[in-house]
CSV table of C-alpha atoms in Angstrom, one decimal:
chain,number,residue,atom,x,y,z
Y,11,MET,CA,-4.9,2.0,-16.9
Y,12,ALA,CA,-2.3,-0.1,-14.7
Y,13,THR,CA,-1.5,-3.5,-16.3
Y,14,SER,CA,-2.1,-7.0,-14.9
Y,15,GLU,CA,1.9,-7.5,-15.1
Y,16,HIS,CA,2.9,-9.9,-11.6
Y,17,GLY,CA,6.5,-10.7,-10.8
Y,18,GLU,CA,9.0,-10.5,-8.6
Y,19,PHE,CA,11.6,-7.2,-7.3
Y,20,GLU,CA,14.5,-8.6,-6.5
Y,21,ASP,CA,17.6,-7.1,-4.9
Y,22,THR,CA,15.7,-5.4,-2.6
Y,23,LYS,CA,18.0,-2.8,-0.2
Y,24,LYS,CA,15.4,-1.0,2.0
Y,25,SER,CA,12.9,-3.8,2.2
Y,26,PRO,CA,13.1,-7.0,5.1
Y,27,TYR,CA,12.8,-9.6,2.0
Y,28,SER,CA,15.1,-10.5,-0.6
Y,29,PHE,CA,12.0,-9.7,-2.9
Y,30,GLU,CA,9.0,-8.3,-3.0
Y,31,TYR,CA,5.6,-9.6,-5.1
Y,32,TYR,CA,4.5,-7.0,-7.2
Y,33,ASP,CA,0.7,-7.0,-8.5
Y,34,SER,CA,0.7,-4.3,-11.3
Y,35,SER,CA,3.5,-2.2,-13.4
Y,36,TRP,CA,2.2,0.5,-10.8
Y,37,GLU,CA,3.4,-1.4,-7.6
Y,38,LEU,CA,6.5,-1.7,-9.3
Y,39,GLU,CA,6.8,1.3,-10.0
Y,40,LEU,CA,6.1,2.4,-6.3
Y,41,MET,CA,9.1,0.0,-5.4
Y,42,GLU,CA,11.5,1.6,-7.8
Y,43,LYS,CA,10.9,5.3,-6.7
Y,44,LEU,CA,10.7,3.9,-2.6
Y,45,GLU,CA,14.3,2.3,-2.9
Y,46,LYS,CA,15.4,5.7,-4.6
Y,47,ASP,CA,14.0,7.9,-2.0
Y,48,ASP,CA,16.3,8.9,0.6
Y,49,THR,CA,12.9,9.6,3.2
Y,50,VAL,CA,12.5,6.1,3.0
Y,51,LYS,CA,14.3,4.0,6.1
Y,52,LYS,CA,12.3,0.7,5.2
Y,53,TRP,CA,9.3,-0.8,2.6
Y,54,THR,CA,7.3,-3.7,2.2
Y,55,LYS,CA,4.3,-5.6,0.9
Y,56,ASN,CA,4.9,-8.4,3.0
Y,57,HIS,CA,3.5,-6.5,6.2
Y,58,GLY,CA,0.5,-8.8,7.1
Y,59,ILE,CA,-2.1,-5.5,8.5
Y,60,ILE,CA,-5.2,-6.2,7.7
Y,61,ILE,CA,-8.0,-3.5,7.8
Y,62,HIS,CA,-11.6,-4.0,8.3
Y,63,TYR,CA,-14.3,-1.8,8.1
Y,64,TRP,CA,-17.9,-2.1,7.1
Y,65,ASP,CA,-18.6,-2.6,3.9
Y,66,GLU,CA,-22.2,-0.7,1.8
Y,67,ASN,CA,-23.9,-3.9,2.9
Y,68,THR,CA,-23.4,-3.7,6.3
Y,69,LYS,CA,-20.7,-6.6,5.9
Y,70,LEU,CA,-17.4,-7.3,7.9
Y,71,ARG,CA,-15.0,-7.0,5.8
Y,72,GLY,CA,-10.8,-6.4,5.8
Y,73,PHE,CA,-8.6,-5.3,2.9
Y,74,LYS,CA,-5.0,-5.5,3.5
Y,75,PRO,CA,-3.2,-2.3,2.1
Y,76,ASP,CA,-0.2,-2.3,-0.4
Y,77,PHE,CA,2.4,-0.7,1.3
Y,78,LEU,CA,4.3,-0.4,4.7
Y,79,ILE,CA,6.7,2.4,4.9
Y,80,GLU,CA,9.2,3.7,7.4
Y,81,ARG,CA,10.9,6.9,7.1
Y,82,GLU,CA,14.4,7.9,7.8
Y,83,ASP,CA,11.8,10.5,10.5
Y,84,GLY,CA,10.4,7.7,11.8
Y,85,THR,CA,7.0,8.3,10.6
Y,86,LYS,CA,4.8,5.2,9.3
Y,87,GLU,CA,2.9,4.9,6.2
Y,88,LEU,CA,0.5,2.8,4.6
Y,89,ILE,CA,-0.5,3.4,0.9
Y,90,GLU,CA,-2.5,2.2,-1.2
Y,91,ILE,CA,-2.4,2.1,-4.9
Y,92,LYS,CA,-6.0,2.5,-6.6
Y,93,GLY,CA,-7.2,3.4,-10.5
Y,94,ARG,CA,-9.4,6.6,-9.7
Y,95,HIS,CA,-12.2,4.4,-11.4
Y,96,LEU,CA,-12.2,2.1,-8.1
Y,97,LEU,CA,-12.2,5.1,-6.1
Y,98,PRO,CA,-15.9,5.8,-5.1
Y,99,GLN,CA,-16.0,1.7,-4.0
Y,100,PHE,CA,-13.1,2.8,-1.9
Y,101,LYS,CA,-14.7,5.3,-0.2
Y,102,ASN,CA,-15.5,2.8,3.4
Y,103,LYS,CA,-12.3,1.4,3.4
Y,104,MET,CA,-10.4,4.5,2.9
Y,105,GLY,CA,-12.2,5.7,6.0
Y,106,ALA,CA,-11.3,2.9,7.6
Y,107,ALA,CA,-7.6,2.5,6.9
Y,108,HIS,CA,-7.3,6.7,8.1
Y,109,GLU,CA,-9.2,6.3,11.0
Y,110,TRP,CA,-6.8,2.6,11.8
Y,111,CYS,CA,-3.6,5.1,11.0
Y,112,LYS,CA,-4.7,8.5,13.1
Y,113,ALA,CA,-5.1,5.5,16.3
Y,114,ARG,CA,-1.6,4.4,15.6
Y,115,LYS,CA,0.7,7.6,14.9
Y,116,MET,CA,0.4,6.6,10.8
Y,117,ILE,CA,-0.5,8.0,7.9
Y,118,PHE,CA,-2.9,6.2,5.2
Y,119,THR,CA,-2.6,7.2,1.5
Y,120,VAL,CA,-4.2,6.3,-1.6
Y,121,GLN,CA,-2.0,6.8,-5.1
Y,122,SER,CA,-4.0,6.6,-8.6
Y,123,LYS,CA,-3.0,7.5,-11.6
Y,124,TYR,CA,-6.0,7.4,-14.2
């Protein structure tokens, strides 16, 4: 399971900011990977995107995906990091995010470890 580690990832090269906050060791690991990935032009967690969805009680909610990435080929992608045990609860959010991204010619992916 991801630890509840929080902190600042400093000296970024591909983020528009001098540092980015991370909320777990999984996010830190992905930040390190994005910095080394030659296909990634830029990335950030500080993107301000909120995707609205209806929860299982038909209440309108919103969530902010973890990462916004732009690849060297111009492809834009939103990435959400979730533990596998949370994926069933995430179904409505995931569907809304896929539709939101599809309408904008973007990609939405969920990364999970445990």
